[in-house]
Coordinates of C-alpha atoms in Angstrom, one line a residue:
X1 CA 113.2 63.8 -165.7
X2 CA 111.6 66.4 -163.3
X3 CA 110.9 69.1 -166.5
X4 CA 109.6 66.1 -168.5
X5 CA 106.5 65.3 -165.1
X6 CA 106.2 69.0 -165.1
X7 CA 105.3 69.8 -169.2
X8 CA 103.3 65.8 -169.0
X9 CA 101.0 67.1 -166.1
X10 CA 102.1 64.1 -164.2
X11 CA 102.8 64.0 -160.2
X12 CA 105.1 62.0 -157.8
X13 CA 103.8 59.3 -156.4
X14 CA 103.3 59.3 -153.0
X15 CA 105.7 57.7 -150.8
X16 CA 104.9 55.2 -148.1
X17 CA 107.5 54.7 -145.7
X18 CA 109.5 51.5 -144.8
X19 CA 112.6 50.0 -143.4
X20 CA 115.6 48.3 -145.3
X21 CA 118.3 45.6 -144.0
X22 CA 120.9 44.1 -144.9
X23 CA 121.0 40.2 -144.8
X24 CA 124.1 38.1 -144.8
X25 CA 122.1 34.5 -145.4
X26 CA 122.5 34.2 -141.8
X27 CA 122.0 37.5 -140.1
X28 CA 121.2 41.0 -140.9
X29 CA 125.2 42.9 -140.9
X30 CA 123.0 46.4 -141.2
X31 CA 119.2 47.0 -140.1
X32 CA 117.4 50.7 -140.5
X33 CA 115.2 52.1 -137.1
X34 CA 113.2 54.8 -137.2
X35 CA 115.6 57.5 -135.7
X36 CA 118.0 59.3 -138.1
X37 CA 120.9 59.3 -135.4
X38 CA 120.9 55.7 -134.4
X39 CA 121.5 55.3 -138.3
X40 CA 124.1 57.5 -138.5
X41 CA 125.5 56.0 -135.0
X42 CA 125.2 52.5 -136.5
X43 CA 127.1 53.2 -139.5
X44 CA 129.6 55.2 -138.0
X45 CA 130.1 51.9 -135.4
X46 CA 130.2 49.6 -137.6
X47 CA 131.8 51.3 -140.6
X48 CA 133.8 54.3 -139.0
X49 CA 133.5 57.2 -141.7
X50 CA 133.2 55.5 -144.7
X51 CA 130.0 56.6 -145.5
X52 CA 130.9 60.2 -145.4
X53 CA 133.7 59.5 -147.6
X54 CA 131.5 57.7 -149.7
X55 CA 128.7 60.8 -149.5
X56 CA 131.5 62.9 -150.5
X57 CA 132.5 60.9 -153.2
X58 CA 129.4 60.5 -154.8
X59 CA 128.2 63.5 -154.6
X60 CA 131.4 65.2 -156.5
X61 CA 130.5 63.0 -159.2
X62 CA 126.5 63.9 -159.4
X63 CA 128.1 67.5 -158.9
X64 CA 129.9 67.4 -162.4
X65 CA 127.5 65.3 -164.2
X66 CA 124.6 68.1 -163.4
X67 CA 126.7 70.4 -165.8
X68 CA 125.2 68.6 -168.8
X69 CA 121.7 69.7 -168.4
X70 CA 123.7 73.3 -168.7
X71 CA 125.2 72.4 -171.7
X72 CA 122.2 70.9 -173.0
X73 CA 119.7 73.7 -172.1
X74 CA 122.4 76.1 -174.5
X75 CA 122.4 73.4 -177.5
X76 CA 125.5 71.8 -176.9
X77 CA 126.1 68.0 -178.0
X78 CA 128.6 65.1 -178.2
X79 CA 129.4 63.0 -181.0
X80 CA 130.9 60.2 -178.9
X81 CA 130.2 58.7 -175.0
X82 CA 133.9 60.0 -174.2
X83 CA 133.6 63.8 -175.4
X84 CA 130.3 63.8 -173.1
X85 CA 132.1 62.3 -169.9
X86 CA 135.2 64.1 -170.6
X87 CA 132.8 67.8 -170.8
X88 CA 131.6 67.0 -167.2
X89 CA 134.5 65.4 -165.5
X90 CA 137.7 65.3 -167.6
X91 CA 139.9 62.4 -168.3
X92 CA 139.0 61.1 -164.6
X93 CA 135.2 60.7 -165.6
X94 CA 136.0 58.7 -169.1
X95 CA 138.4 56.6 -166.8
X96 CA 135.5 55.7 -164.4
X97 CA 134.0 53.7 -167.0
X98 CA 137.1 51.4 -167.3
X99 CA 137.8 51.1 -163.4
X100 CA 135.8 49.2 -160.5
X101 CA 133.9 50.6 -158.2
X102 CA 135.3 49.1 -155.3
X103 CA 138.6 50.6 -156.7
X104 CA 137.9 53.9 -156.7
X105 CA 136.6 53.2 -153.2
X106 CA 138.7 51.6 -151.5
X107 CA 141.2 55.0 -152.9
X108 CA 139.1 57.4 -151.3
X109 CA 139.5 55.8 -147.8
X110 CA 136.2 53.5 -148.3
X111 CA 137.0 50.6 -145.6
X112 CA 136.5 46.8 -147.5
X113 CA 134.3 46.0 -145.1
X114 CA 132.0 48.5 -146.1
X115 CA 132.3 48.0 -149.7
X116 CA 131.2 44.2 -148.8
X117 CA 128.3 45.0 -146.8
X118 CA 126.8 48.2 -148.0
X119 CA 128.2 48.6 -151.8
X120 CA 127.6 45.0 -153.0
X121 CA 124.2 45.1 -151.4
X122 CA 123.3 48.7 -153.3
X123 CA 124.6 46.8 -157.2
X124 CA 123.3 43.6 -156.5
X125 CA 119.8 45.3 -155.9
X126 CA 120.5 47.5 -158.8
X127 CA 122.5 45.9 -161.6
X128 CA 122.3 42.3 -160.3
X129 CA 126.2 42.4 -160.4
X130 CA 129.4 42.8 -157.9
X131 CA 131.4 46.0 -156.8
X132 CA 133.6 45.2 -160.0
X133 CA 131.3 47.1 -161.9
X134 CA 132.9 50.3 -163.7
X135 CA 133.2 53.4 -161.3
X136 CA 130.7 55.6 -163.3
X137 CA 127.7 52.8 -163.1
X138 CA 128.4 52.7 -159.6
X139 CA 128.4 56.0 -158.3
X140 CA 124.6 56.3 -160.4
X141 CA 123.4 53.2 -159.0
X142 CA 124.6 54.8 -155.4
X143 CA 123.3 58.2 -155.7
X144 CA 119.6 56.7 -156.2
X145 CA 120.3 54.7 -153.3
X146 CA 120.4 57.0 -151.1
X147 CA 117.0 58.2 -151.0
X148 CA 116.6 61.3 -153.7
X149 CA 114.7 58.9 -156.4
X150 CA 111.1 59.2 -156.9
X151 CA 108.4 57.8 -158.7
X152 CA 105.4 59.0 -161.3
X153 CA 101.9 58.3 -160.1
X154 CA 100.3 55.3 -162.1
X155 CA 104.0 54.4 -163.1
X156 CA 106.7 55.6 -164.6
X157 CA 105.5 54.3 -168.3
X158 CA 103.4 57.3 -168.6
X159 CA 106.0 59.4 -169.1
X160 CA 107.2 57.6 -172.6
X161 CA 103.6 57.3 -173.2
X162 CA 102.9 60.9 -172.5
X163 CA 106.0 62.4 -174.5
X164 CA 105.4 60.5 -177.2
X165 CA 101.5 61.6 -177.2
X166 CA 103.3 65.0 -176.8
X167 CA 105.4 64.9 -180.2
X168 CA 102.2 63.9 -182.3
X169 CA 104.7 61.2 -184.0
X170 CA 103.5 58.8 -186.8
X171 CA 103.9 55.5 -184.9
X172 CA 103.9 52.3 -186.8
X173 CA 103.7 50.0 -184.4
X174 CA 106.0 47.2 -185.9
X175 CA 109.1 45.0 -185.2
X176 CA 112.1 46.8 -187.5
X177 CA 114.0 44.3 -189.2
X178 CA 116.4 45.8 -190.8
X179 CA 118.2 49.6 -192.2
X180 CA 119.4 50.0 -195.9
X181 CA 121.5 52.6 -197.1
X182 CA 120.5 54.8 -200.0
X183 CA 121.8 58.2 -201.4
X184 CA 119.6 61.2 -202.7
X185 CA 121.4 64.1 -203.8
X186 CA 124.5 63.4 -202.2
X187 CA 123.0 62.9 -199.0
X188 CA 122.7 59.5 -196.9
X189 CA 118.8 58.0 -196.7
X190 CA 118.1 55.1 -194.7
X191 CA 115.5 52.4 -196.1
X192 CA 113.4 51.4 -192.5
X193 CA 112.2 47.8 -193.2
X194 CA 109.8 46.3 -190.6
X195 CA 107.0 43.7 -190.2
X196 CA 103.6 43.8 -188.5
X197 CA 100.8 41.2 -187.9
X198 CA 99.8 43.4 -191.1
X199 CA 102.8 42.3 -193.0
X200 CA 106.1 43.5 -194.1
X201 CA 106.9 47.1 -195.3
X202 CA 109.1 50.1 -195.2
X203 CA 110.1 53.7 -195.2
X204 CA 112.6 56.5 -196.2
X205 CA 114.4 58.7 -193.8
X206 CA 117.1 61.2 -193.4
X207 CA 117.5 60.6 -190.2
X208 CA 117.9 57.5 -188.2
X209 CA 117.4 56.9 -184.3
X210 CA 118.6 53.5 -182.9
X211 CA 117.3 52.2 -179.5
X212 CA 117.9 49.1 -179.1
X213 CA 120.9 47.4 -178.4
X214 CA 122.9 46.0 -181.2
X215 CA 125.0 43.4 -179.3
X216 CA 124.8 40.0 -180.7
X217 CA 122.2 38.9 -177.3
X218 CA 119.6 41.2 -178.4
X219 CA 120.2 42.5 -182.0
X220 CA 118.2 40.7 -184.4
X221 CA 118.0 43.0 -187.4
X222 CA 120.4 43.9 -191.0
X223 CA 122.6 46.8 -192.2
X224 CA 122.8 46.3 -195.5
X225 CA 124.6 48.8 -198.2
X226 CA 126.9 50.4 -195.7
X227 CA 130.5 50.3 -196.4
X228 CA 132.2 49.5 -194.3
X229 CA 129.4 47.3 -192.5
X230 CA 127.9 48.4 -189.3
X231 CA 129.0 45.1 -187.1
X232 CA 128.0 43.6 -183.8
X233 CA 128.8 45.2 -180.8
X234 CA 131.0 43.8 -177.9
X235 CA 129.7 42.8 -174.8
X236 CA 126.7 40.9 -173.3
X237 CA 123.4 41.9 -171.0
X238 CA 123.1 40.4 -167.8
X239 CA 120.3 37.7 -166.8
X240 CA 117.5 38.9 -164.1
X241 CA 114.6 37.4 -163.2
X242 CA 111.6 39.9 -161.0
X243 CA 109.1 37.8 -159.1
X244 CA 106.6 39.2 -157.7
X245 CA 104.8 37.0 -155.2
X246 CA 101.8 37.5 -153.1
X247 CA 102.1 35.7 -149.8
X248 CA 103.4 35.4 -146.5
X249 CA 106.8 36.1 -145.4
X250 CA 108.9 33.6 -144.2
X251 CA 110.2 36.0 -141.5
X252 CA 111.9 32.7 -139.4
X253 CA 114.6 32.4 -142.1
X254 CA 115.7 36.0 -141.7
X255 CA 116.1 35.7 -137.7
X256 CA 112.4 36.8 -136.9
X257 CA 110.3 33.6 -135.5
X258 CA 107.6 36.2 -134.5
X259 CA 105.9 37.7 -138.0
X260 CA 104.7 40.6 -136.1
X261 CA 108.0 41.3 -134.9
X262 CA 109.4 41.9 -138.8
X263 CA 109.9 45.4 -139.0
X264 CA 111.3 45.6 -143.0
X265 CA 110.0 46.4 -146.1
X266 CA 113.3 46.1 -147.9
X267 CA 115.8 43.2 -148.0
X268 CA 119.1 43.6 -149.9
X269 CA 122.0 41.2 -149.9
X270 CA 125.8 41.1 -149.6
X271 CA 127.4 39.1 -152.5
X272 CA 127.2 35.5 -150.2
X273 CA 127.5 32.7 -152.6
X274 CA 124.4 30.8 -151.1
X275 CA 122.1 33.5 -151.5
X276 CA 119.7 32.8 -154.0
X277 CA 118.1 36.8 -154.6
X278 CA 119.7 39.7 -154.5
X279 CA 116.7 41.6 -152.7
X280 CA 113.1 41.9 -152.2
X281 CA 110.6 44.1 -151.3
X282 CA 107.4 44.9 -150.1
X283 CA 105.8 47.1 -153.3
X284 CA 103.3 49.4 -153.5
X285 CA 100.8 50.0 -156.0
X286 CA 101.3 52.4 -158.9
X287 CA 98.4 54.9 -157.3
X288 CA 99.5 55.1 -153.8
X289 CA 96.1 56.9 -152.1
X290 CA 96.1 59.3 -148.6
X291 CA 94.3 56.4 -147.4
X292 CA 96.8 53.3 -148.1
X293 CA 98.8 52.0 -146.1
X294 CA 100.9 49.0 -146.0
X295 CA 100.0 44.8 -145.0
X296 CA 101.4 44.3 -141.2
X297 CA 103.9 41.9 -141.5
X298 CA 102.1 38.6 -140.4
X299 CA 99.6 40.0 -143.4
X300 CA 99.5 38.4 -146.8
X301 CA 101.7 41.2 -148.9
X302 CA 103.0 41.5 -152.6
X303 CA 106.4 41.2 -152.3
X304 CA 109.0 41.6 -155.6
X305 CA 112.1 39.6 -155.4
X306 CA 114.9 40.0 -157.7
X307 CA 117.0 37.1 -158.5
X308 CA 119.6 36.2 -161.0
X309 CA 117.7 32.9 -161.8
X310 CA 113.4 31.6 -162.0
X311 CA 113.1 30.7 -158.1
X312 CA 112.2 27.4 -158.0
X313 CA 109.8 25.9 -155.1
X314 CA 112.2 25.1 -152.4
X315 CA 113.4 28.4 -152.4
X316 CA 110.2 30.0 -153.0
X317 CA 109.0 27.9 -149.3
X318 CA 112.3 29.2 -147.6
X319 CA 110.9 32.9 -148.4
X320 CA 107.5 32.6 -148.1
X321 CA 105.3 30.8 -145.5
X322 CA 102.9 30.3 -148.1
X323 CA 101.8 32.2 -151.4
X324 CA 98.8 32.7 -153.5
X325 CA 100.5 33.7 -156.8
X326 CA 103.7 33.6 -158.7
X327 CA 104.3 36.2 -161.4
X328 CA 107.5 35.7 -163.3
X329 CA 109.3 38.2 -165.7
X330 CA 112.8 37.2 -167.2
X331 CA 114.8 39.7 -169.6
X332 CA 118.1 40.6 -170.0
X333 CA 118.2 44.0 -168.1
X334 CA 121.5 45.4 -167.8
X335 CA 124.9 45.3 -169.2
X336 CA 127.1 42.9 -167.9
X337 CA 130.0 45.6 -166.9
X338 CA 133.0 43.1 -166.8
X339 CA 132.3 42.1 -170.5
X340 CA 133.4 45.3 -172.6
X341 CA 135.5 48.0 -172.2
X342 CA 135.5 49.9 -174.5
X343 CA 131.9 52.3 -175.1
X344 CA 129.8 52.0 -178.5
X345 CA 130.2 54.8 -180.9
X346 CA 126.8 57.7 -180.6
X347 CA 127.2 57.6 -184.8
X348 CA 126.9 54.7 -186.5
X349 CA 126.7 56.5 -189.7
X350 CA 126.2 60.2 -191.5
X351 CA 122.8 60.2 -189.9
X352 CA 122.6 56.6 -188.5
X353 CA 122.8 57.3 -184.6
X354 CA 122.6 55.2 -181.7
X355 CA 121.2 56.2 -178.2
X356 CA 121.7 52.8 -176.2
X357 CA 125.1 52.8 -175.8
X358 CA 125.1 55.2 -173.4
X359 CA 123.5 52.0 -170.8
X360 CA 127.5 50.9 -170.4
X361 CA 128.3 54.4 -169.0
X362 CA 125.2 53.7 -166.8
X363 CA 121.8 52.2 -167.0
X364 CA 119.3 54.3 -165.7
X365 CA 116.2 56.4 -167.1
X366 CA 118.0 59.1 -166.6
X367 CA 121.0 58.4 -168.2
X368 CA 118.7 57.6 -171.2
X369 CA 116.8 61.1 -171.3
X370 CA 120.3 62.6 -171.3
X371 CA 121.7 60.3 -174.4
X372 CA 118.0 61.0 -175.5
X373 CA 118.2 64.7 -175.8
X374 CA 122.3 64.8 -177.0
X375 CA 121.3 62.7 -179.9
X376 CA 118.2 65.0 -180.9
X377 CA 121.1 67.9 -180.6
X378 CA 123.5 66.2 -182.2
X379 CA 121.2 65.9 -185.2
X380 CA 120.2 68.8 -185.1
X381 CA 123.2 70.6 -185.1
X382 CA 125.0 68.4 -187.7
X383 CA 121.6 69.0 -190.2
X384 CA 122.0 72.6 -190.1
X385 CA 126.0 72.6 -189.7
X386 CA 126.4 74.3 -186.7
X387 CA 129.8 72.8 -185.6
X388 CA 130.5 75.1 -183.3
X389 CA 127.7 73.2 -181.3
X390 CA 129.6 69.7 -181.5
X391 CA 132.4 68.8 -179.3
X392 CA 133.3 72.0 -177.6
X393 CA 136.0 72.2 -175.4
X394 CA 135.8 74.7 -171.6
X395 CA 132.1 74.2 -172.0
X396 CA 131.8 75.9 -168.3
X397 CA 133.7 79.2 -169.1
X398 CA 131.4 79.3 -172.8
X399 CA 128.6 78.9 -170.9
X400 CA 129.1 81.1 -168.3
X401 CA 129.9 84.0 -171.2
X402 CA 126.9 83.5 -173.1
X403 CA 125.0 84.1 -170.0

């Protein structure tokens, strides 16, 4: 994502420090000060060395999965989820996909406790769902927890916007309905048909990119003509509902009677049965200028809160004091990791291909860009028939000789 900001012109937002907790639904099990070292003394108190285990853990996996911007950068592609994992990580990194993450965990020395406290806080914020979530999910969803993410100034949808103003592409800007097969000199062509507030229509190509995700939740358009028929996917995408409220923390139901006393910006929650949201946040605008700075805590604030359900009004009072305004988004956002094991095929056809599978590896924009650019390879390579580009084996030593 960093070489995409750097050819777009764009620039990292600026970042406006905070706080973050950990609430229990009666107290906060972890709170962040201002000093690194009472941090570091606070975790290693109440959670001996698990978070260096967990530091080491993570980062061996981020180690690994860095190779495939090597591989990429020399042309290299994967015609299935599992050749890609198993060209970064072996066997180990395919299995990671069918194991939890508390599993894998609790094997590296990872105390329960703090897989309760800390890891179920970081996945509900993330992916809305428990530490039963594969291993691979989990060690992405932890690796931009822990403080190396950024974010594009005036939002992170300029950098779609901007590639795609980059590629001067044709864009009809229409609902696809459907893909028909079709055959022109003995090579596969796929009928596009779609409908706009201008009607219905269609096109021919010879290639085929397929974004969105073809479970039976969210799919909504045909294959017809293929043989055998491209069918429904299994799995399901997980609920999640973002609020974002402007008002005025209810700082008494976290512990803090005194507003001026609240000294978080950031909320996360263990998995407590009676909690409601799975976190909150103060948020900052999209331009964040020298001059901002954030609402004191007794201050009227924009707050987003993250919740597996719309909050209703009771629990809306129990955060907030009061509120001027209630803006509600609902979608389904992320897999739901415990309902499929097995990962959707990358070719869905000669030249039908699908990027989106790659979300039950992990859901992330990065993840995306990296399905994003393996795809564009793989059709590349497979138009002009350079096999020796597809599925290698000992990528590191092939790489290492070519340079």
């Amino acid at each position: 994502m960093q070489d995409f900001v750097k050819i777009l012109g764009l620039k990292h937002r600026r970042e406006v420090a905070g706080k973050s907790a950990i609430f229990s639904g009666e107290h906060f099990v972890l709170e962040e000060t201002d000093w690194y070292l009472l941090n570091l003394f606070r975790l290693w108190w109440h959670y001996g060395i698990s978070f260096l285990r967990l530091q080491m853990w993570v980062e061996e996996v981020m180690e690994k999965f860095m190779r495939i911007y090597k591989y990429q950068a020399h042309g290299y592609a994967f015609s299935s989820l599992e050749e890609l994992l198993r060209s970064l990580g072996g066997e180990a990194f395919v299995n990671m996909t069918q194991r939890s993450v508390a599993e894998s965990l609790l094997e590296v020395g990872v105390t329960q406790r703090f897989v309760d406290d800390v890891i179920a806080a970081v996945l509900r914020s993330s992916y809305g769902q428990s530490v039963l979530v594969p291993a691979f999910a989990g060690a992405m969803s932890l690796a931009g927890a822990q403080g190396s993410t950024w974010a594009v100034e005036g939002g992170n949808k300029l950098v779609c916007s901007g590639l795609l103003k980059l590629t001067k592409a044709n864009v009809i800007s229409a609902r696809v309905t459907g893909i028909s097969l079709h055959s022109s000199e003995g090579r596969a062509l796929y009928q596009v048909h779609y409908e706009s507030p201008e009607g219905q229509g269609s096109a021919f190509y010879d290639l085929v990119v397929l974004t969105t995700p073809l479970h039976p939740s969210r799919s909504n358009f045909t294959f017809d003509n293929f043989d055998p028929p491209i069918a429904d996917l299994p799995g399901s995408f997980q609920p999640s509902v973002t609020s974002v409220v402007h008002g005025y923390l209810n700082s008494s139901y976290f512990g803090f009677p005194d507003p001026k006393l609240f000294p978080f910006t950031s909320i996360l929650t263990t998995d407590t049965p009676e909690l409601f949201f799975h976190a909150m946040d103060n948020i900052c605008p999209v331009n964040v200028s020298a001059a901002f700075r954030r609402k004191q805590p007794q201050e009227a604030a924009v707050w987003r809160v993250l919740s597996p359900r719309p909050l209703d009004k009771p629990q809306l009072k129990t955060l907030f004091r009061s509120y001027y305004s209630v803006q509600v988004a609902e979608w389904p956002t992320y897999p739901r990791y415990d309902a499929a094991k097995a990962l959707p095929p990358v070719v869905l056809h000669e030249s039908l291909f699908y990027l989106s599978g790659v979300e039950w590896v992990a859901s992330s924009m990065e993840m995306t860009a990296v399905a994003a650019k393996n795809v564009a390879l793989l059709a590349y390579n497979r138009w002009h028939q350079q096999l020796d580009k597809i599925d290698q084996k000992d990528l590191m030593h092939k790489v290492k000789t070519e340079l």
